[in-house]
PDB file of C-alpha atoms in Angstrom:
ATOM      1  CA  GLN G 237       0.000   0.000   0.000  1.00  0.00           C
ATOM      2  CA  PRO G 238       1.196   3.563  -0.595  1.00  0.00           C
ATOM      3  CA  LEU G 239       3.282   5.248   2.068  1.00  0.00           C
ATOM      4  CA  LEU G 240       2.061   8.736   2.933  1.00  0.00           C
ATOM      5  CA  ILE G 241       4.804  11.247   3.683  1.00  0.00           C
ATOM      6  CA  VAL G 242       5.177  14.888   4.638  1.00  0.00           C
ATOM      7  CA  GLN G 243       7.319  16.786   2.134  1.00  0.00           C
ATOM      8  CA  THR G 244       9.259  19.875   3.184  1.00  0.00           C
ATOM      9  CA  LYS G 245      11.672  22.089   1.256  1.00  0.00           C
ATOM     10  CA  LEU G 246      14.524  23.555   3.297  1.00  0.00           C
ATOM     11  CA  ARG G 247      16.712  26.321   1.918  1.00  0.00           C
ATOM     12  CA  SER G 248      19.785  28.120   3.125  1.00  0.00           C
ATOM     13  CA  PRO G 249      22.037  30.459   1.143  1.00  0.00           C
ATOM     14  CA  THR G 250      24.211  27.503   0.138  1.00  0.00           C
ATOM     15  CA  LEU G 251      21.987  24.388   0.259  1.00  0.00           C
ATOM     16  CA  ARG G 252      18.513  23.214  -0.677  1.00  0.00           C
ATOM     17  CA  LEU G 253      17.099  20.015   0.787  1.00  0.00           C
ATOM     18  CA  LEU G 254      13.984  18.049  -0.010  1.00  0.00           C
ATOM     19  CA  VAL G 255      12.881  16.357   3.225  1.00  0.00           C
ATOM     20  CA  TRP G 256      10.378  13.510   3.565  1.00  0.00           C
ATOM     21  CA  ASN G 257       9.152  12.301   6.922  1.00  0.00           C
ATOM     22  CA  TRP G 258       6.499  10.165   8.585  1.00  0.00           C
ATOM     23  CA  ASN G 259       5.763   8.617  11.970  1.00  0.00           C
ATOM     24  CA  ARG G 260       5.904   4.928  12.785  1.00  0.00           C
ATOM     25  CA  ILE G 261       3.931   3.811  15.862  1.00  0.00           C
ATOM     26  CA  GLY G 262       4.331   0.086  16.434  1.00  0.00           C
ATOM     27  CA  ASP G 263       3.545  -1.387  13.021  1.00  0.00           C
ATOM     28  CA  ILE G 264       1.500   1.576  11.781  1.00  0.00           C
ATOM     29  CA  SER G 265       2.815   4.448   9.642  1.00  0.00           C
ATOM     30  CA  THR G 266       1.086   7.830   9.752  1.00  0.00           C
ATOM     31  CA  VAL G 267       1.718  11.463   8.904  1.00  0.00           C
ATOM     32  CA  ASN G 268      -0.961  12.662  11.345  1.00  0.00           C
ATOM     33  CA  ALA G 269       0.662  13.669  14.650  1.00  0.00           C
ATOM     34  CA  HIS G 270      -2.668  13.547  16.509  1.00  0.00           C
ATOM     35  CA  PHE G 271      -3.382  10.018  15.277  1.00  0.00           C
ATOM     36  CA  ALA G 272       0.152   9.004  16.288  1.00  0.00           C
ATOM     37  CA  LYS G 273      -0.466  10.251  19.845  1.00  0.00           C
ATOM     38  CA  LEU G 274      -3.788   8.391  19.914  1.00  0.00           C
ATOM     39  CA  LEU G 275      -2.037   5.175  18.851  1.00  0.00           C
ATOM     40  CA  GLU G 276       0.592   5.641  21.565  1.00  0.00           C
ATOM     41  CA  ALA G 277      -2.079   6.231  24.226  1.00  0.00           C
ATOM     42  CA  ARG G 278      -4.099   3.212  23.073  1.00  0.00           C
ATOM     43  CA  ALA G 279      -1.048   0.962  23.215  1.00  0.00           C
ATOM     44  CA  ARG G 280      -0.162   2.196  26.687  1.00  0.00           C
ATOM     45  CA  LEU G 281      -3.720   1.658  27.974  1.00  0.00           C
ATOM     46  CA  LEU G 282      -3.892  -1.854  26.511  1.00  0.00           C
ATOM     47  CA  GLY G 283      -0.402  -2.791  27.698  1.00  0.00           C
ATOM     48  CA  GLN G 284       0.822  -3.266  24.148  1.00  0.00           C
ATOM     49  CA  ARG G 285       4.144  -2.171  22.722  1.00  0.00           C
ATOM     50  CA  ASN G 286       4.217   1.600  22.388  1.00  0.00           C
ATOM     51  CA  ASP G 287       7.453   2.141  20.492  1.00  0.00           C
ATOM     52  CA  ALA G 288       7.470   5.097  18.146  1.00  0.00           C
ATOM     53  CA  ALA G 289       9.817   6.663  15.645  1.00  0.00           C
ATOM     54  CA  VAL G 290       9.943   9.530  13.210  1.00  0.00           C
ATOM     55  CA  ILE G 291      11.629   8.583   9.956  1.00  0.00           C
ATOM     56  CA  ILE G 292      13.262  11.552   8.223  1.00  0.00           C
ATOM     57  CA  LEU G 293      14.962  11.353   4.826  1.00  0.00           C
ATOM     58  CA  SER G 294      16.528  14.184   2.857  1.00  0.00           C
ATOM     59  CA  SER G 295      18.151  14.764  -0.490  1.00  0.00           C
ATOM     60  CA  PRO G 296      19.867  17.904  -1.788  1.00  0.00           C
ATOM     61  CA  TYR G 297      18.460  19.499  -4.918  1.00  0.00           C
ATOM     62  CA  GLY G 298      19.403  22.271  -7.298  1.00  0.00           C
ATOM     63  CA  GLY G 299      16.704  23.810  -9.434  1.00  0.00           C
ATOM     64  CA  ASP G 300      14.966  20.472 -10.019  1.00  0.00           C
ATOM     65  CA  MET G 301      13.172  18.873  -7.065  1.00  0.00           C
ATOM     66  CA  GLU G 302      11.979  15.964  -9.198  1.00  0.00           C
ATOM     67  CA  SER G 303      15.443  14.392  -9.246  1.00  0.00           C
ATOM     68  CA  ALA G 304      15.687  14.645  -5.439  1.00  0.00           C
ATOM     69  CA  ALA G 305      12.205  13.110  -5.120  1.00  0.00           C
ATOM     70  CA  ALA G 306      13.260  10.250  -7.400  1.00  0.00           C
ATOM     71  CA  VAL G 307      16.319   9.588  -5.219  1.00  0.00           C
ATOM     72  CA  LEU G 308      14.166   9.519  -2.069  1.00  0.00           C
ATOM     73  CA  GLN G 309      11.574   7.276  -3.724  1.00  0.00           C
ATOM     74  CA  GLU G 310      14.249   4.808  -4.846  1.00  0.00           C
ATOM     75  CA  PHE G 311      15.764   4.808  -1.354  1.00  0.00           C
ATOM     76  CA  ILE G 312      12.384   4.050   0.224  1.00  0.00           C
ATOM     77  CA  VAL G 313      11.683   1.215  -2.210  1.00  0.00           C
ATOM     78  CA  ASP G 314      15.093  -0.316  -1.522  1.00  0.00           C
ATOM     79  CA  MET G 315      15.408   0.332   2.219  1.00  0.00           C
ATOM     80  CA  LEU G 316      11.922   0.408   3.770  1.00  0.00           C
ATOM     81  CA  PRO G 317      11.933  -3.313   4.651  1.00  0.00           C
ATOM     82  CA  THR G 318      15.307  -2.895   6.379  1.00  0.00           C
ATOM     83  CA  ILE G 319      14.136   0.244   8.202  1.00  0.00           C
ATOM     84  CA  GLU G 320      11.030  -1.567   9.460  1.00  0.00           C
ATOM     85  CA  THR G 321      13.068  -4.594  10.580  1.00  0.00           C
ATOM     86  CA  SER G 322      15.513  -2.343  12.421  1.00  0.00           C
ATOM     87  CA  LEU G 323      12.666  -0.549  14.203  1.00  0.00           C
ATOM     88  CA  LYS G 324      11.154  -3.880  15.293  1.00  0.00           C
ATOM     89  CA  GLN G 325      14.531  -5.071  16.551  1.00  0.00           C
ATOM     90  CA  ALA G 326      15.052  -1.833  18.475  1.00  0.00           C
ATOM     91  CA  ALA G 327      11.618  -2.326  20.082  1.00  0.00           C
ATOM     92  CA  GLY G 328      12.491  -5.895  21.032  1.00  0.00           C
ATOM     93  CA  GLY G 329       9.986  -7.306  18.565  1.00  0.00           C
ATOM     94  CA  LEU G 330      12.318  -9.773  16.803  1.00  0.00           C
TER      95      LEU G 330
END
């Protein structure tokens, strides 16, 4: 299923970054901070695992953000399974 992300452009006098981020609460990904807090509270009340992470990726760009977006998309396709496994291991889930 598609992964929803928040996209932000950061600029300084010398660098431009395209930043993608999302929250991971247990096994659920979300971009909604309020929903993330609700998931954390629910897990705590039910005695379930309540591990949480914010995943932040960035890529520099010049005048063309599409190339930076393509780099981030390729990274997600290649690395998302490893990221999710690492988060589960860090939470003691594997």
